[in-house]
XYZ file of C-alpha atoms in Angstrom:
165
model
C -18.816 6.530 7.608
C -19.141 10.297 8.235
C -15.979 12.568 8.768
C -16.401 12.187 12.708
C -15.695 8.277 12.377
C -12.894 9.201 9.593
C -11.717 11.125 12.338
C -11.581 9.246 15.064
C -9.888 6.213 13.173
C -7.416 8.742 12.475
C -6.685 9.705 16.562
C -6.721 5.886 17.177
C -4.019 4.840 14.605
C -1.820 7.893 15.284
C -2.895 7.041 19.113
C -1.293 3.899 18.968
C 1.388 4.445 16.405
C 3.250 7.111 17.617
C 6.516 6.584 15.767
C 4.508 7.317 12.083
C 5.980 10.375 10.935
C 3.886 10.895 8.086
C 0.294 9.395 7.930
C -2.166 9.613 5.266
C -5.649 8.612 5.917
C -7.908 7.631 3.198
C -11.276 8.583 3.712
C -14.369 7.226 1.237
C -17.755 9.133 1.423
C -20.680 9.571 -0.280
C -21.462 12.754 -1.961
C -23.862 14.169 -4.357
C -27.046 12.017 -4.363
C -25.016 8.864 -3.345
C -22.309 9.314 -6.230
C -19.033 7.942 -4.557
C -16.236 9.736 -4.883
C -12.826 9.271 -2.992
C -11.459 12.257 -0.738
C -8.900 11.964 0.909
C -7.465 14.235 4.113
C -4.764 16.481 3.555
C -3.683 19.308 5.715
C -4.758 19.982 9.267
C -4.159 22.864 11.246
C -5.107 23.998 15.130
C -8.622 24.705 13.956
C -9.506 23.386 10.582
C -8.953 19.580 8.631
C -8.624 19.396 4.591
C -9.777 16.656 2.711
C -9.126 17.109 -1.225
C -10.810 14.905 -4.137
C -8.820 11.850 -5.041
C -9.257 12.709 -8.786
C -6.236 15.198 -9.377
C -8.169 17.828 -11.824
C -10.897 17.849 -10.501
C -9.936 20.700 -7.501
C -12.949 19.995 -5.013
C -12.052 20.344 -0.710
C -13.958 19.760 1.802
C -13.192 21.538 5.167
C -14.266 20.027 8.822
C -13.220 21.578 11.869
C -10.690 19.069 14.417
C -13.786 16.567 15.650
C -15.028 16.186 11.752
C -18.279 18.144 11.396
C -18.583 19.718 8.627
C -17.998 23.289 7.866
C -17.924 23.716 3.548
C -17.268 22.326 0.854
C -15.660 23.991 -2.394
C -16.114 23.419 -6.200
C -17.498 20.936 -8.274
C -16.802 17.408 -9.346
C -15.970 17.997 -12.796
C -15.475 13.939 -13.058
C -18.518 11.332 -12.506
C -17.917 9.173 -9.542
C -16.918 5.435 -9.993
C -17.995 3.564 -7.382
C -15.997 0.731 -8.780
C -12.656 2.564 -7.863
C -13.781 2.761 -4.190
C -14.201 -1.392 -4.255
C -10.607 -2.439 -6.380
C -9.260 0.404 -3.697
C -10.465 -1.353 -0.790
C -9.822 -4.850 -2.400
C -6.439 -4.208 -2.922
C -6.051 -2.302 0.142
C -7.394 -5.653 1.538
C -4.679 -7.861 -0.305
C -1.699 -5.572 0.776
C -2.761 -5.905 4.667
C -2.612 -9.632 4.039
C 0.867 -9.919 2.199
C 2.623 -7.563 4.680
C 0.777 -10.149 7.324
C 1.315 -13.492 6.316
C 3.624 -15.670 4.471
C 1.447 -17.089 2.392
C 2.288 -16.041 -1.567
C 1.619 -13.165 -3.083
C -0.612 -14.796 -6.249
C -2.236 -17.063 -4.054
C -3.432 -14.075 -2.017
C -4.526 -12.130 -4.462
C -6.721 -15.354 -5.710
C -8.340 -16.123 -2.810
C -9.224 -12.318 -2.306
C -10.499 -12.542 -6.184
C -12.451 -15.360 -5.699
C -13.893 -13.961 -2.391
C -14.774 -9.930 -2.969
C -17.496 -11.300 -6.159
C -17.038 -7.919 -7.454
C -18.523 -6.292 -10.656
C -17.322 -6.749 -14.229
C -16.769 -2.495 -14.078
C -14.353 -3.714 -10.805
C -12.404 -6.265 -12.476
C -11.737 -4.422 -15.207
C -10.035 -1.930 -13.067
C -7.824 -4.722 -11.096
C -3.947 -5.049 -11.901
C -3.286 -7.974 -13.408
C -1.444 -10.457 -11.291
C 2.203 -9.512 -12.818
C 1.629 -6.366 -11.564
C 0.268 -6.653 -8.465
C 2.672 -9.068 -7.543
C 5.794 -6.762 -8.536
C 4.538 -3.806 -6.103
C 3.265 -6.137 -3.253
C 6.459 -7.497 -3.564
C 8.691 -4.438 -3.081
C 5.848 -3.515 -0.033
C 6.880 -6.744 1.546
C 10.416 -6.652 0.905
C 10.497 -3.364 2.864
C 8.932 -4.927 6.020
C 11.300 -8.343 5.822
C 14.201 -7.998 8.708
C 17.861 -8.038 6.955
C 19.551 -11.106 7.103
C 22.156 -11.132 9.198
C 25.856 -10.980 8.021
C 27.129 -13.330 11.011
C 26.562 -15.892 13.537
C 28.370 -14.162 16.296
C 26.389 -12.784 18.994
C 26.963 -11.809 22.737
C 25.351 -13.588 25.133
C 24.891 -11.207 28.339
C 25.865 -11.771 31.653
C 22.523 -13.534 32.866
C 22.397 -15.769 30.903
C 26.142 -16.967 31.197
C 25.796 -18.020 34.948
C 24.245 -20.813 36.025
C 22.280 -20.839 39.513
C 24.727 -23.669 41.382
């Protein structure tokens, strides 16, 4: 994926989602001889779009102007790249879509989505254990369940009240 696609993703999901207030779009690339590292975008102005390493010391940007070509890029990865971070962030990333989906539950998710990504040994080392992946996904999907209502009562407008004879 280059930083036009990242882009692009980005205008179709704010395109189509107007009411996000705040979005953050994470973008994965491919840097120094094909060491992964995550970036991810921060700031963008009239002109310019920031994307910052995902490692917090390490202090690398990456500037592309508003369609995503590239203009710099500053520093130095002072960190080696784990390409095994990229797959548990995409795996879990993968899980959460599903939970806030369907109702299926939340350990037998994150089974099947074991079973299925036949990731490295590195990888699964990095993976929450179920406990804890099942606490936050929980709290993610609490936040998306409607409230249940506090009564019965409802009105039933005027249509509907009337019958055609």
């Amino acid at each position: 994926m280059t930083y036009l696609d990242a882009h692009r993703w980005e205008q179709l999901i704010l395109h189509y989602y107007p009411q996000l207030e705040k979005f953050y779009f994470t973008y994965y690339d491919r840097m120094n001889n094909d060491n992964q590292y995550q970036i991810y975008s921060g700031q963008t102005t009239e002109s310019k779009k920031y994307w910052v390493c995902n490692e917090k010391a390490c202090g690398v940007y990456v500037h592309t102007n508003i369609n995503g070509e590239f203009i710099c890029i500053k520093g130095d990865h002072n960190h080696s790249s784990n390409p095994d971070e990229v797959t548990v962030k995409l795996l879990r990333d993968k899980m959460k879509e599903r939970i806030l989906v369907e109702t299926t539950s939340i350990t037998k998710i994150y089974d099947e989505e074991i079973v299925k990504a036949n990731i490295s040994k590195g990888a699964t080392a990095l993976i929450p254990t179920v406990v804890e992946f099942r606490s936050n996904m929980s709290k993610a999907r609490r936040k998306k369940t409607p409230v249940i209502p506090s009564t019965f009562m409802f009105e039933i407008p005027d249509l509907y009240q009337s019958t055609l004879t």
